[in-house]
mmCIF file of C-alpha atoms and ligand atoms in Angstrom:
data_model
loop_
_atom_site.group_PDB
_atom_site.id
_atom_site.type_symbol
_atom_site.label_atom_id
_atom_site.label_comp_id
_atom_site.label_asym_id
_atom_site.label_seq_id
_atom_site.Cartn_x
_atom_site.Cartn_y
_atom_site.Cartn_z
ATOM 1 C CA MET M 3 39.667 -25.406 -33.766
ATOM 2 C CA ARG M 4 42.250 -23.305 -35.918
ATOM 3 C CA LEU M 5 43.841 -20.829 -33.363
ATOM 4 C CA PRO M 6 44.760 -17.350 -34.059
ATOM 5 C CA VAL M 7 48.099 -16.607 -35.579
ATOM 6 C CA VAL M 8 49.372 -14.399 -32.645
ATOM 7 C CA PHE M 9 47.879 -16.435 -30.291
ATOM 8 C CA SER M 10 49.967 -19.631 -31.501
ATOM 9 C CA ALA M 11 52.917 -17.600 -31.852
ATOM 10 C CA LEU M 12 52.617 -16.741 -28.261
ATOM 11 C CA LEU M 13 52.035 -20.018 -27.346
ATOM 12 C CA ALA M 14 55.248 -21.347 -29.217
ATOM 13 C CA GLN M 15 57.026 -19.034 -27.225
ATOM 14 C CA ALA M 16 55.651 -19.558 -23.707
ATOM 15 C CA GLY M 17 56.346 -23.423 -25.101
ATOM 16 C CA ALA M 18 59.836 -22.792 -25.936
ATOM 17 C CA LEU M 19 60.926 -20.445 -22.693
ATOM 18 C CA LEU M 20 59.364 -23.188 -20.619
ATOM 19 C CA ALA M 21 61.780 -25.966 -22.429
ATOM 20 C CA ALA M 22 64.983 -23.766 -21.913
ATOM 21 C CA PHE M 23 63.783 -22.971 -18.559
ATOM 22 C CA LEU M 24 63.191 -27.075 -17.487
ATOM 23 C CA ALA M 25 66.672 -27.810 -19.331
ATOM 24 C CA PHE M 26 68.430 -24.918 -17.012
ATOM 25 C CA LYS M 27 66.753 -26.526 -13.722
ATOM 26 C CA ALA M 28 67.764 -29.995 -15.219
ATOM 27 C CA SER M 29 71.520 -29.122 -15.873
ATOM 28 C CA LEU M 30 71.510 -27.504 -12.601
ATOM 29 C CA PHE M 31 70.380 -30.858 -11.040
ATOM 30 C CA PHE M 32 73.427 -32.412 -12.879
ATOM 31 C CA GLY M 33 75.978 -30.049 -11.448
ATOM 32 C CA LEU M 34 76.269 -28.704 -15.106
ATOM 33 C CA LEU M 35 75.868 -24.850 -15.668
ATOM 34 C CA LEU M 36 74.344 -24.290 -19.308
ATOM 35 C CA PRO M 37 75.632 -21.237 -20.933
ATOM 36 C CA LEU M 38 72.804 -18.542 -21.971
ATOM 37 C CA TRP M 39 73.411 -18.449 -25.763
ATOM 38 C CA GLY M 40 73.142 -22.484 -25.069
ATOM 39 C CA LEU M 41 69.756 -21.667 -23.608
ATOM 40 C CA ALA M 42 69.175 -19.242 -26.226
ATOM 41 C CA LEU M 43 69.578 -21.689 -28.799
ATOM 42 C CA LEU M 44 67.377 -24.429 -27.398
ATOM 43 C CA GLN M 45 64.184 -21.390 -26.928
ATOM 44 C CA SER M 46 64.873 -20.620 -30.743
ATOM 45 C CA VAL M 47 64.797 -24.295 -32.188
ATOM 46 C CA THR M 48 62.129 -25.079 -29.987
ATOM 47 C CA ALA M 49 60.140 -21.826 -30.727
ATOM 48 C CA VAL M 50 60.152 -23.340 -34.382
ATOM 49 C CA VAL M 51 59.324 -26.485 -33.949
ATOM 50 C CA LEU M 52 56.305 -25.383 -31.810
ATOM 51 C CA SER M 53 55.158 -23.296 -34.310
ATOM 52 C CA GLY M 54 55.294 -26.042 -36.960
ATOM 53 C CA LEU M 55 53.101 -27.877 -34.908
ATOM 54 C CA PHE M 56 50.826 -25.006 -34.633
ATOM 55 C CA GLY M 57 50.625 -24.261 -38.148
ATOM 56 C CA LEU M 58 51.937 -21.197 -38.539
ATOM 57 C CA PRO M 59 53.088 -20.111 -41.761
ATOM 58 C CA PRO M 60 56.830 -20.738 -42.993
ATOM 59 C CA TRP M 61 57.778 -16.998 -42.974
ATOM 60 C CA TRP M 62 56.939 -16.969 -38.782
ATOM 61 C CA PHE M 63 59.785 -19.304 -38.508
ATOM 62 C CA VAL M 64 62.144 -16.277 -39.176
ATOM 63 C CA ILE M 65 60.961 -14.313 -36.599
ATOM 64 C CA GLN M 66 59.901 -17.266 -34.027
ATOM 65 C CA GLY M 67 63.399 -18.390 -34.107
ATOM 66 C CA LEU M 68 65.496 -15.233 -33.838
ATOM 67 C CA PHE M 69 63.251 -13.340 -31.091
ATOM 68 C CA VAL M 70 64.743 -14.457 -28.100
ATOM 69 C CA PRO M 71 68.140 -14.559 -29.383
ATOM 70 C CA LEU M 72 67.888 -11.084 -30.418
ATOM 71 C CA LEU M 73 66.085 -10.057 -27.048
ATOM 72 C CA LEU M 74 69.443 -11.267 -25.665
ATOM 73 C CA LEU M 75 71.931 -9.699 -27.944
ATOM 74 C CA VAL M 76 70.102 -6.360 -27.914
ATOM 75 C CA SER M 77 69.872 -6.374 -23.876
ATOM 76 C CA ARG M 78 73.817 -5.994 -23.929
ATOM 77 C CA PHE M 79 73.799 -2.823 -25.408
ATOM 78 C CA ASN M 80 71.941 -1.089 -22.535
ATOM 79 C CA LEU M 81 69.548 0.872 -24.837
ATOM 80 C CA PRO M 82 67.351 3.496 -22.792
ATOM 81 C CA PRO M 83 63.462 2.454 -22.901
ATOM 82 C CA HIS M 84 62.747 5.173 -24.919
ATOM 83 C CA PHE M 85 64.358 3.941 -27.632
ATOM 84 C CA PHE M 86 61.940 0.475 -27.622
ATOM 85 C CA LEU M 87 58.984 3.082 -26.899
ATOM 86 C CA GLY M 88 59.832 4.969 -29.895
ATOM 87 C CA GLY M 89 59.948 1.942 -32.316
ATOM 88 C CA PHE M 90 57.119 0.832 -31.025
ATOM 89 C CA LEU M 91 55.246 4.142 -31.535
ATOM 90 C CA LEU M 92 56.367 4.665 -34.883
ATOM 91 C CA LEU M 93 55.891 0.980 -35.943
ATOM 92 C CA TRP M 94 52.038 1.315 -34.706
ATOM 93 C CA LEU M 95 51.806 4.915 -36.453
ATOM 94 C CA ILE M 96 52.854 3.124 -39.952
ATOM 95 C CA PHE M 97 51.312 0.047 -39.493
ATOM 96 C CA PHE M 98 48.106 1.359 -37.518
ATOM 97 C CA SER M 99 45.606 -1.244 -39.338
ATOM 98 C CA ASN M 100 47.550 -4.255 -39.631
ATOM 99 C CA ALA M 101 45.934 -5.743 -36.402
ATOM 100 C CA LYS M 102 42.536 -5.053 -37.502
ATOM 101 C CA GLU M 103 42.499 -5.429 -41.148
ATOM 102 C CA ARG M 104 44.926 -7.707 -41.442
ATOM 103 C CA VAL M 105 46.496 -5.324 -44.633
ATOM 104 C CA PRO M 106 50.383 -4.031 -44.584
ATOM 105 C CA LEU M 107 51.956 -0.490 -46.384
ATOM 106 C CA TYR M 108 53.393 -1.490 -49.537
ATOM 107 C CA LEU M 109 53.133 0.913 -52.442
ATOM 108 C CA SER M 110 52.024 0.298 -56.261
ATOM 109 C CA ASN M 111 54.754 0.432 -58.499
ATOM 110 C CA GLU M 112 55.485 3.022 -61.681
ATOM 111 C CA THR M 113 54.201 -0.286 -64.093
ATOM 112 C CA SER M 114 50.993 -0.578 -62.320
ATOM 113 C CA CYS M 115 50.415 3.826 -61.962
ATOM 114 C CA THR M 116 51.181 3.573 -66.017
ATOM 115 C CA ALA M 117 48.561 0.474 -66.409
ATOM 116 C CA LEU M 118 46.241 2.324 -64.321
ATOM 117 C CA ALA M 119 46.200 5.660 -66.153
ATOM 118 C CA SER M 120 45.791 3.631 -69.102
ATOM 119 C CA LEU M 121 42.224 2.076 -68.146
ATOM 120 C CA LEU M 122 40.904 5.667 -66.981
ATOM 121 C CA PRO M 123 38.888 7.978 -68.823
ATOM 122 C CA GLY M 124 40.677 10.599 -71.362
ATOM 123 C CA HIS M 125 39.352 14.113 -71.546
ATOM 124 C CA ARG M 126 36.133 14.073 -69.208
ATOM 125 C CA PRO M 127 36.046 14.299 -65.871
ATOM 126 C CA PHE M 128 35.709 11.241 -63.899
ATOM 127 C CA ARG M 129 36.126 10.503 -60.072
ATOM 128 C CA PHE M 130 38.939 7.848 -58.737
ATOM 129 C CA LEU M 131 39.246 6.380 -55.640
ATOM 130 C CA ASP M 132 42.038 4.989 -53.871
ATOM 131 C CA LEU M 133 41.008 2.335 -51.131
ATOM 132 C CA GLY M 134 43.796 2.630 -48.154
ATOM 133 C CA SER M 135 46.197 5.240 -50.410
ATOM 134 C CA GLY M 136 49.114 4.526 -48.327
ATOM 135 C CA LEU M 137 51.585 7.660 -48.994
ATOM 136 C CA GLY M 138 49.666 9.245 -51.836
ATOM 137 C CA GLY M 139 52.050 7.978 -54.338
ATOM 138 C CA LEU M 140 49.821 6.473 -56.494
ATOM 139 C CA LEU M 141 47.273 9.404 -56.433
ATOM 140 C CA ALA M 142 49.761 11.831 -57.679
ATOM 141 C CA ARG M 143 51.453 10.095 -60.333
ATOM 142 C CA LEU M 144 47.887 9.286 -61.612
ATOM 143 C CA ALA M 145 46.854 13.026 -61.258
ATOM 144 C CA GLU M 146 49.716 14.432 -63.027
ATOM 145 C CA GLN M 147 49.153 11.965 -66.197
ATOM 146 C CA LYS M 148 45.007 12.625 -65.872
ATOM 147 C CA PRO M 149 44.162 15.919 -64.941
ATOM 148 C CA ASP M 150 40.913 16.092 -65.952
ATOM 149 C CA GLY M 151 40.196 13.560 -63.053
ATOM 150 C CA GLN M 152 39.366 14.431 -59.876
ATOM 151 C CA PHE M 153 41.703 11.920 -57.213
ATOM 152 C CA TYR M 154 40.621 10.604 -53.734
ATOM 153 C CA GLY M 155 41.957 8.646 -51.315
ATOM 154 C CA VAL M 156 41.284 7.234 -47.743
ATOM 155 C CA GLU M 157 43.648 6.126 -45.421
ATOM 156 C CA SER M 158 43.614 4.811 -41.675
ATOM 157 C CA ALA M 159 46.956 4.434 -40.382
ATOM 158 C CA PRO M 160 48.088 8.465 -39.062
ATOM 159 C CA LEU M 161 51.735 8.580 -40.061
ATOM 160 C CA PRO M 162 51.367 7.742 -43.838
ATOM 161 C CA PHE M 163 48.248 9.654 -44.023
ATOM 162 C CA LEU M 164 50.209 12.748 -42.790
ATOM 163 C CA VAL M 165 52.573 11.882 -45.068
ATOM 164 C CA SER M 166 50.468 11.958 -48.064
ATOM 165 C CA TRP M 167 48.585 15.305 -46.933
ATOM 166 C CA LEU M 168 51.498 16.973 -46.667
ATOM 167 C CA ARG M 169 52.889 15.958 -50.216
ATOM 168 C CA LEU M 170 49.282 16.690 -51.597
ATOM 169 C CA LYS M 171 47.695 19.544 -50.498
ATOM 170 C CA LYS M 172 48.659 22.021 -53.195
ATOM 171 C CA LYS M 173 47.383 19.706 -55.515
ATOM 172 C CA SER M 174 44.038 21.124 -56.960
ATOM 173 C CA ASN M 175 42.568 17.357 -58.072
ATOM 174 C CA VAL M 176 43.589 15.245 -55.238
ATOM 175 C CA HIS M 177 41.743 14.947 -52.107
ATOM 176 C CA VAL M 178 43.085 12.723 -49.152
ATOM 177 C CA ARG M 179 40.935 12.044 -46.110
ATOM 178 C CA TYR M 180 41.665 10.251 -42.977
ATOM 179 C CA GLY M 181 39.760 7.233 -41.898
ATOM 180 C CA SER M 182 38.779 3.954 -42.875
ATOM 181 C CA PHE M 183 37.541 3.410 -46.715
ATOM 182 C CA TRP M 184 34.405 0.866 -44.784
ATOM 183 C CA ASN M 185 32.733 4.303 -43.859
ATOM 184 C CA GLU M 186 33.348 5.572 -47.504
ATOM 185 C CA ASN M 187 30.247 5.100 -49.866
ATOM 186 C CA LEU M 188 31.901 3.960 -53.080
ATOM 187 C CA GLU M 189 28.612 5.252 -55.100
ATOM 188 C CA ALA M 190 30.482 8.642 -55.978
ATOM 189 C CA TYR M 191 33.269 7.366 -57.975
ATOM 190 C CA ASP M 192 33.979 6.103 -61.695
ATOM 191 C CA VAL M 193 36.818 4.220 -60.597
ATOM 192 C CA VAL M 194 37.728 2.265 -57.343
ATOM 193 C CA TYR M 195 41.033 1.118 -56.973
ATOM 194 C CA ALA M 196 42.243 -1.348 -53.927
ATOM 195 C CA PHE M 197 45.689 -2.582 -53.555
ATOM 196 C CA LEU M 198 45.662 -4.184 -50.085
ATOM 197 C CA SER M 199 45.390 -7.924 -49.142
ATOM 198 C CA PRO M 200 43.480 -11.082 -49.727
ATOM 199 C CA GLU M 201 41.624 -10.633 -46.227
ATOM 200 C CA PRO M 202 39.252 -8.161 -46.641
ATOM 201 C CA MET M 203 38.294 -8.327 -50.832
ATOM 202 C CA ALA M 204 35.474 -10.854 -49.727
ATOM 203 C CA GLU M 205 33.847 -8.183 -47.654
ATOM 204 C CA LEU M 206 34.978 -5.471 -49.979
ATOM 205 C CA TRP M 207 33.197 -7.117 -52.866
ATOM 206 C CA GLN M 208 29.995 -7.173 -50.899
ATOM 207 C CA LYS M 209 30.384 -3.293 -50.703
ATOM 208 C CA ALA M 210 31.076 -2.746 -53.723
ATOM 209 C CA LYS M 211 28.462 -4.402 -55.561
ATOM 210 C CA HIS M 212 26.306 -2.531 -53.129
ATOM 211 C CA GLU M 213 27.295 0.902 -53.403
ATOM 212 C CA MET M 214 28.913 1.447 -56.921
ATOM 213 C CA ARG M 215 27.376 2.574 -60.163
ATOM 214 C CA ALA M 216 26.658 0.856 -63.167
ATOM 215 C CA GLY M 217 29.426 1.325 -65.404
ATOM 216 C CA SER M 218 31.794 2.045 -63.016
ATOM 217 C CA LEU M 219 34.985 -0.003 -62.589
ATOM 218 C CA PHE M 220 36.471 -1.925 -59.799
ATOM 219 C CA VAL M 221 40.185 -2.609 -59.762
ATOM 220 C CA SER M 222 42.148 -4.722 -57.359
ATOM 221 C CA ASN M 223 45.952 -5.074 -57.638
ATOM 222 C CA SER M 224 47.419 -8.561 -57.290
ATOM 223 C CA PHE M 225 44.551 -9.867 -54.513
ATOM 224 C CA ALA M 226 41.253 -11.913 -56.035
ATOM 225 C CA VAL M 227 37.800 -11.785 -54.738
ATOM 226 C CA PRO M 228 36.952 -15.341 -53.993
ATOM 227 C CA ASP M 229 34.480 -16.870 -55.980
ATOM 228 C CA CYS M 230 33.836 -13.892 -58.533
ATOM 229 C CA SER M 231 36.458 -14.026 -61.575
ATOM 230 C CA PRO M 232 37.093 -10.363 -63.401
ATOM 231 C CA ALA M 233 35.788 -9.579 -66.544
ATOM 232 C CA ARG M 234 39.016 -8.564 -67.134
ATOM 233 C CA THR M 235 43.242 -9.462 -66.238
ATOM 234 C CA VAL M 236 45.960 -7.116 -66.774
ATOM 235 C CA GLN M 237 49.079 -8.880 -66.852
ATOM 236 C CA LEU M 238 51.880 -6.419 -66.260
ATOM 237 C CA ASN M 239 55.755 -6.866 -66.719
ATOM 238 C CA ASP M 240 57.181 -6.144 -63.554
ATOM 239 C CA ALA M 241 59.717 -7.877 -60.956
ATOM 240 C CA ARG M 242 56.141 -8.820 -59.001
ATOM 241 C CA HIS M 243 54.319 -10.145 -61.763
ATOM 242 C CA THR M 244 51.721 -7.586 -61.136
ATOM 243 C CA ARG M 245 48.216 -8.493 -62.123
ATOM 244 C CA LEU M 246 45.488 -5.847 -62.365
ATOM 245 C CA LEU M 247 41.894 -7.237 -61.580
ATOM 246 C CA ILE M 248 38.871 -5.538 -63.282
ATOM 247 C CA TRP M 249 35.202 -5.587 -62.684
ATOM 248 C CA GLU M 250 32.938 -3.699 -64.578
ATOM 249 C CA MET M 251 29.805 -2.883 -62.304
HETATM 250 C C1 LIG P 28 48.951 -2.035 -49.833
HETATM 251 S S1 LIG P 28 48.792 -0.477 -48.867
HETATM 252 C C2 LIG P 28 48.154 0.538 -50.963
HETATM 253 C C3 LIG P 28 49.017 1.958 -50.549
HETATM 254 C C4 LIG P 28 48.617 2.574 -51.904
HETATM 255 N N1 LIG P 28 46.907 2.486 -52.172
HETATM 256 C C5 LIG P 28 49.613 1.899 -53.024
HETATM 257 O O1 LIG P 28 49.100 1.578 -53.862
HETATM 258 O O2 LIG P 28 50.396 2.461 -53.168
HETATM 259 C C6 LIG P 28 47.634 -0.739 -48.205
HETATM 260 C C7 LIG P 28 47.158 0.555 -47.206
HETATM 261 O O3 LIG P 28 45.763 0.419 -46.715
HETATM 262 C C8 LIG P 28 45.579 0.742 -45.434
HETATM 263 N N2 LIG P 28 44.101 0.459 -44.749
HETATM 264 C C9 LIG P 28 44.295 -0.837 -44.573
HETATM 265 N N3 LIG P 28 42.899 -0.733 -43.960
HETATM 266 C C10 LIG P 28 42.516 0.441 -44.073
HETATM 267 C C11 LIG P 28 41.191 0.622 -43.760
HETATM 268 N N4 LIG P 28 40.011 -0.342 -43.390
HETATM 269 N N5 LIG P 28 40.646 2.046 -44.085
HETATM 270 C C12 LIG P 28 41.593 2.813 -44.644
HETATM 271 N N6 LIG P 28 42.862 2.586 -45.153
HETATM 272 C C13 LIG P 28 43.414 1.437 -44.801
HETATM 273 C C14 LIG P 28 46.830 0.785 -44.786
HETATM 274 O O4 LIG P 28 47.501 1.369 -44.203
HETATM 275 C C15 LIG P 28 48.028 0.584 -46.166
HETATM 276 O O5 LIG P 28 48.553 2.204 -46.196
#
């Protein structure tokens, strides 16, 4: 059985702390006193080794290895507790949906916006929906390029939603809503755009198939739907090697 990633990470940290504690006790027994940074190094290396044994993805090794040494370093600055509470709240407000949805905040680039605009109807009304609209930048750019369209966004993280609402409230053809896209009926839209992560794609595709009208477009930036090839793929010439995957419903 494979443990959830966060649980494996916590277990690796706990095991590594135990190893450092036992090394400390053993050093006392032999009349030695291991320096704190020596213990931190031991804890760090053990955390990385255990993370590997628990099958965590490689990018976790950096987090696991630096966690305790950085805790020790930061504790030297005697920062007030509000500093940490403030940092936690800020991250929570930005990455609110991460723990449940496993979709972080990163933004569609200019190249993706231009390619997406070329897929939208010209000179006739249409409705476009951005699932997880982030800071609203994509909607703002598309609304300028395609004034005949009505652009909608739904975002579940409080701070990105607030930023997008403030920047878009004066644009008459852009509408952002706070909430989860799982509660949004996709039937009303001609084009639905998703730039999310691999995690929700299978379930999202089921929702799109049930709700979207015949003739409408479902576009995913970068992330494939398992076992369902897109009708078209647009390969973009940017640093991320972005692909727009397009399904005609
Ligand atoms: C990768 S960002 C994309 C932002 C924007 N669409 C863009 O392309 O620039 C994904 C966004 O989806 C939001 N998100 C994740 N799950 C969501 C959900 N269930 N409902 C609404 N938004 C969600 C995240 O908070 C994040 O802002």
